[in-house]
mmCIF file of C-alpha atoms in Angstrom:
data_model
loop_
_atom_site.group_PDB
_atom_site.id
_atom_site.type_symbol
_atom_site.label_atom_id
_atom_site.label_comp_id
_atom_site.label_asym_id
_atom_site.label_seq_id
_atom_site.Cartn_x
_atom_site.Cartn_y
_atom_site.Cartn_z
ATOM 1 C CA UNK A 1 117.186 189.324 108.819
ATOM 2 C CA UNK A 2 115.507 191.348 111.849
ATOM 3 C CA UNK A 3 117.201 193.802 114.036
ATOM 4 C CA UNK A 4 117.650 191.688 116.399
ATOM 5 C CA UNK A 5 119.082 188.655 114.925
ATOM 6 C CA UNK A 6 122.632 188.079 114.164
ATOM 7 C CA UNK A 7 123.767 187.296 110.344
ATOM 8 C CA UNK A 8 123.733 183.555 109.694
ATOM 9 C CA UNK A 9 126.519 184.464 106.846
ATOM 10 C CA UNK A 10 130.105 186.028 108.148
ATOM 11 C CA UNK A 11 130.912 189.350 106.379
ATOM 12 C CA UNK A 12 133.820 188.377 104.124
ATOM 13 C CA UNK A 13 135.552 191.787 105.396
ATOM 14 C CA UNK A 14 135.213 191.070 108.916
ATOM 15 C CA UNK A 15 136.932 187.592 108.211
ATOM 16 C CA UNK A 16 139.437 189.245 106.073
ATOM 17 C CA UNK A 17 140.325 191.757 108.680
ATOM 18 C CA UNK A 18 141.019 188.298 111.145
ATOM 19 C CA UNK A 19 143.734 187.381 108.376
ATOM 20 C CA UNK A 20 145.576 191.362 108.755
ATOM 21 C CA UNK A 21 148.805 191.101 110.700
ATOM 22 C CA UNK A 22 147.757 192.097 114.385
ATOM 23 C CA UNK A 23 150.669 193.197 116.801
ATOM 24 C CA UNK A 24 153.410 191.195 114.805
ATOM 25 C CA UNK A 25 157.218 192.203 114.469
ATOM 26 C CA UNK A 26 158.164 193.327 110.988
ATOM 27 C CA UNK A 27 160.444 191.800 109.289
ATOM 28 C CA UNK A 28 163.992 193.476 109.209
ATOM 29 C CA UNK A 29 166.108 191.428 108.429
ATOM 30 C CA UNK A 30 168.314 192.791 105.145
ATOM 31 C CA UNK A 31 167.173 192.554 102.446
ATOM 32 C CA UNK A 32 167.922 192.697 98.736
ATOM 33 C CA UNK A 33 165.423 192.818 95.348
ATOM 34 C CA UNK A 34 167.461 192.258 91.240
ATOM 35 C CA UNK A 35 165.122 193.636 88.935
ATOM 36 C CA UNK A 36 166.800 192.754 85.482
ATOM 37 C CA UNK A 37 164.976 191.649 81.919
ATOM 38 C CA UNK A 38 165.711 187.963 81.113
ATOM 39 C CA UNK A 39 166.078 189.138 77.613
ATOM 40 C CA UNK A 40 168.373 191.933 76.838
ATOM 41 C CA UNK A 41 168.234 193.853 73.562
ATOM 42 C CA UNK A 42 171.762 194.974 71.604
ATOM 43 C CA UNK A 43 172.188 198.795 71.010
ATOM 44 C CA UNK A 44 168.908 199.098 73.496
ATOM 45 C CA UNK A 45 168.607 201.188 76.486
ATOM 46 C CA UNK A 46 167.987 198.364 79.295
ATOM 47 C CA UNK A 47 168.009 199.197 83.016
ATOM 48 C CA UNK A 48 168.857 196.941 85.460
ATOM 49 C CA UNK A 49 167.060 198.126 89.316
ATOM 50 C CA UNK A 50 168.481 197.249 92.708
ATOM 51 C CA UNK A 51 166.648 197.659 95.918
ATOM 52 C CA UNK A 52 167.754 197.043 99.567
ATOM 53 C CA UNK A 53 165.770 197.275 102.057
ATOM 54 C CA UNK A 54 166.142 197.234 106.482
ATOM 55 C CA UNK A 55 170.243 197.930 105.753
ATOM 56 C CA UNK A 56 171.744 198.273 109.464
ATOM 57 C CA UNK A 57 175.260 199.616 108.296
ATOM 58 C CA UNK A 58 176.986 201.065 104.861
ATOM 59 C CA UNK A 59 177.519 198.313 102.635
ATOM 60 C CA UNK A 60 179.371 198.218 99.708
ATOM 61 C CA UNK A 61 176.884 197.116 96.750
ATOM 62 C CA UNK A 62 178.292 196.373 93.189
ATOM 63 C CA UNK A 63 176.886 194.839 89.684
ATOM 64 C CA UNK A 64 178.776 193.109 87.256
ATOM 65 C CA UNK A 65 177.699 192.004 83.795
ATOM 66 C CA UNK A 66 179.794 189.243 82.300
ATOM 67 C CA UNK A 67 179.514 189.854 78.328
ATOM 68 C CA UNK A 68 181.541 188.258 75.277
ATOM 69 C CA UNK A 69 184.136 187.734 77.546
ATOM 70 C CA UNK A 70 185.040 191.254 79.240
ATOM 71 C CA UNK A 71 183.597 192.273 82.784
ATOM 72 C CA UNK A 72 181.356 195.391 82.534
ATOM 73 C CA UNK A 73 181.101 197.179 85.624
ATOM 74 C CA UNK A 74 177.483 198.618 86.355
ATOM 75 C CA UNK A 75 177.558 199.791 89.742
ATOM 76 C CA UNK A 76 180.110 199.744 92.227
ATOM 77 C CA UNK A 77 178.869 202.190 95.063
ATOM 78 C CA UNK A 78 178.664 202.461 99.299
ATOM 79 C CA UNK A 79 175.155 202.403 100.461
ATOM 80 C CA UNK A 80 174.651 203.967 103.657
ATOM 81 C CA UNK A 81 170.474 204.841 103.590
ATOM 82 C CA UNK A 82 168.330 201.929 105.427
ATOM 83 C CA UNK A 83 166.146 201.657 102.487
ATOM 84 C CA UNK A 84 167.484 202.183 99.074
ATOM 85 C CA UNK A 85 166.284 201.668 95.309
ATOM 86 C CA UNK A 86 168.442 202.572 92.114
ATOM 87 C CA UNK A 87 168.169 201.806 88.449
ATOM 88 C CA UNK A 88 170.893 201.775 86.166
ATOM 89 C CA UNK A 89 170.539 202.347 82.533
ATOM 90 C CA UNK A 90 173.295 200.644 80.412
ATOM 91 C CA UNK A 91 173.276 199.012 76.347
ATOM 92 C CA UNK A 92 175.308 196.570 74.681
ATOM 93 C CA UNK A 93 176.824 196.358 71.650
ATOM 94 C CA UNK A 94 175.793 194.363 68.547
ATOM 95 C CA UNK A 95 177.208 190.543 68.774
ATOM 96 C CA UNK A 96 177.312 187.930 65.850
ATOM 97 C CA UNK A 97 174.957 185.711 67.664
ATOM 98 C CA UNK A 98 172.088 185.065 70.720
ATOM 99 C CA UNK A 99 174.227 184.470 73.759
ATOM 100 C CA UNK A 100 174.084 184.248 77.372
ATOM 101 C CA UNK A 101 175.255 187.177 79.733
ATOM 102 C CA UNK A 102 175.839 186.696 83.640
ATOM 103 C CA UNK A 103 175.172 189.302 86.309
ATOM 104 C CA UNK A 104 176.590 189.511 89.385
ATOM 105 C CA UNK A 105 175.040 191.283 92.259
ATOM 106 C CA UNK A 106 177.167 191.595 95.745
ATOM 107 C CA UNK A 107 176.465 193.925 98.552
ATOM 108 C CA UNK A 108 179.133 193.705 101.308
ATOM 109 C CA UNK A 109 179.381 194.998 104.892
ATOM 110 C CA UNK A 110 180.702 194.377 108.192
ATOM 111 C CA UNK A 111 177.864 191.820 109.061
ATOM 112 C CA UNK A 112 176.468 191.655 105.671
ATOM 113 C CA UNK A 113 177.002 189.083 102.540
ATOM 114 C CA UNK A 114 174.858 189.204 99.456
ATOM 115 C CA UNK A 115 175.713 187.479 96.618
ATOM 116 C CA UNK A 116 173.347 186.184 93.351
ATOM 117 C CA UNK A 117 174.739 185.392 90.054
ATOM 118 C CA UNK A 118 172.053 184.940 87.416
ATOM 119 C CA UNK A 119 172.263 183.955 83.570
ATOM 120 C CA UNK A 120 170.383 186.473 81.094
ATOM 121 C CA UNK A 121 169.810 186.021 77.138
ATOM 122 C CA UNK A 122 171.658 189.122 74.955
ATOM 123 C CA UNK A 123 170.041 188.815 71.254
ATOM 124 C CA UNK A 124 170.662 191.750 69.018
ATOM 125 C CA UNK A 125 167.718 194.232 68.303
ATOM 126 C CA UNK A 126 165.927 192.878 65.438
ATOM 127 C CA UNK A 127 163.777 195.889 63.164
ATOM 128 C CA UNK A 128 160.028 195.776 61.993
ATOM 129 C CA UNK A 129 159.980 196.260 58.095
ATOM 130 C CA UNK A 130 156.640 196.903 56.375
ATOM 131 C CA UNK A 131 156.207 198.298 52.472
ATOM 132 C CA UNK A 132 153.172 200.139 51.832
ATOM 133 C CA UNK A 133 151.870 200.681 48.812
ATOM 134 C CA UNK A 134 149.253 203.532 47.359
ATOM 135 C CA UNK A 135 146.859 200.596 46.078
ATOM 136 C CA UNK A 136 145.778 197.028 46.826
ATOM 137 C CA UNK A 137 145.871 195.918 42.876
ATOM 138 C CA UNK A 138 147.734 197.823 39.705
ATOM 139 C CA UNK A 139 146.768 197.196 36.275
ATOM 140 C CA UNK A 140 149.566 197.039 33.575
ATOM 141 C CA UNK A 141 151.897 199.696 32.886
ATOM 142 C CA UNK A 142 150.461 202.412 36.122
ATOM 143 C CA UNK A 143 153.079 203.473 38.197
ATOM 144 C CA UNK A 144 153.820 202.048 41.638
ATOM 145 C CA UNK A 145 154.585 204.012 44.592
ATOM 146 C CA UNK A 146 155.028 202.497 47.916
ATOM 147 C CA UNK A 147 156.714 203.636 51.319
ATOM 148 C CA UNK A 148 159.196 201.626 53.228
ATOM 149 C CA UNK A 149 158.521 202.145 57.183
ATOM 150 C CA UNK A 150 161.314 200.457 59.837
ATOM 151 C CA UNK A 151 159.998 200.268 63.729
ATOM 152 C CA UNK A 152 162.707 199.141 66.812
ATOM 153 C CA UNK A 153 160.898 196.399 69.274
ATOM 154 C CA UNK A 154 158.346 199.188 70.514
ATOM 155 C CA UNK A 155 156.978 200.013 67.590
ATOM 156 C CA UNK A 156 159.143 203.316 67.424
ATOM 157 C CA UNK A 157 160.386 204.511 63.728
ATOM 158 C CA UNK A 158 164.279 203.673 63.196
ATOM 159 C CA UNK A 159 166.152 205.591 60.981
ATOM 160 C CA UNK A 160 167.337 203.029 58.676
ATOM 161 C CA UNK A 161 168.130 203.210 55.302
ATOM 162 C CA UNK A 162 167.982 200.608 52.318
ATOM 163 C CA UNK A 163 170.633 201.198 49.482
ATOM 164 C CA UNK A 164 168.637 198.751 47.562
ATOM 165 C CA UNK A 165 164.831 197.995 46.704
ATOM 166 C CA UNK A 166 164.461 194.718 44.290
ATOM 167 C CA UNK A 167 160.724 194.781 43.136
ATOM 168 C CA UNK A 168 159.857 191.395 41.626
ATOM 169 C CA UNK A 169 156.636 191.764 39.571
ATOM 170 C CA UNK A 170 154.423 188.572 39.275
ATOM 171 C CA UNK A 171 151.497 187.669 36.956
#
């Protein structure tokens, strides 16, 4: 390619500048973001993060978790910024079994109506056991000692105790 001559190949960042929103409105309307894991831990700290964005009045925003049958209240708060984020830590406790939860998101105002209801699984926090012992193989009659480790979902040590350690030998 000369001086003179023009490229016979467009510059990809000259096209992708043609694709850049130019001298058009932005969007602001209300909105409203649920940030929420679809799997909830028991006895965990889970967070559940709200953000509203373009607000045009104080609303009224609110967050229920439904929950073995009892309403939990996470949030119930008036909003009166134009752009606002929040998280908000809560746990549950221990259940017999997996089940479903529901949260309920509303934000309210004069003008305003938001409303999303969403299913999330609850499962109980499960631990990671592993038994370590000084030596791959024994031979008959040396002395075993080993170390029992327990780790929570993130591979940070629980303090949980075992009353009872059955060691079966084989051979």
């Amino acid at each position: 390619m000369g001086k003179d001559k023009l490229p016979s190949k467009p510059n990809i960042f000259l096209l992708l500048l043609l694709f850049l929103p130019g001298n058009t409105p932005l969007n602001t309307e209300p909105q409203y973001m649920v940030l929420v894991p679809f799997l909830i831990h028991t006895d965990s700290h889970e967070k559940i993060c709200i953000q509203l964005t373009y607000l045009n009045e104080s609303v009224t925003l609110s967050a229920t978790l439904e929950y073995q049958g009892e309403n939990r209240s996470l949030i119930d708060d008036v909003v009166s910024g134009k752009d606002v984020f929040t998280c908000i830590p809560f746990s549950l406790p221990k259940s017999n079994s997996t089940s479903v939860a529901f949260l309920t998101v509303r934000v309210t105002g004069d003008t305003l109506q938001f409303k999303s209801r969403k299913s999330v699984l609850v499962k109980n926090s499960e631990s990671l056991v592993f038994i370590q012992t000084d030596k791959p193989i024994y031979k008959p009659g040396q002395t075993v000692q080993f170390r029992i480790v327990s780790l929570d979902k993130d591979f940070y040590p629980l303090n949980e105790k075992f009353p009872f350690v059955y060691v079966l030998v084989s051979g």
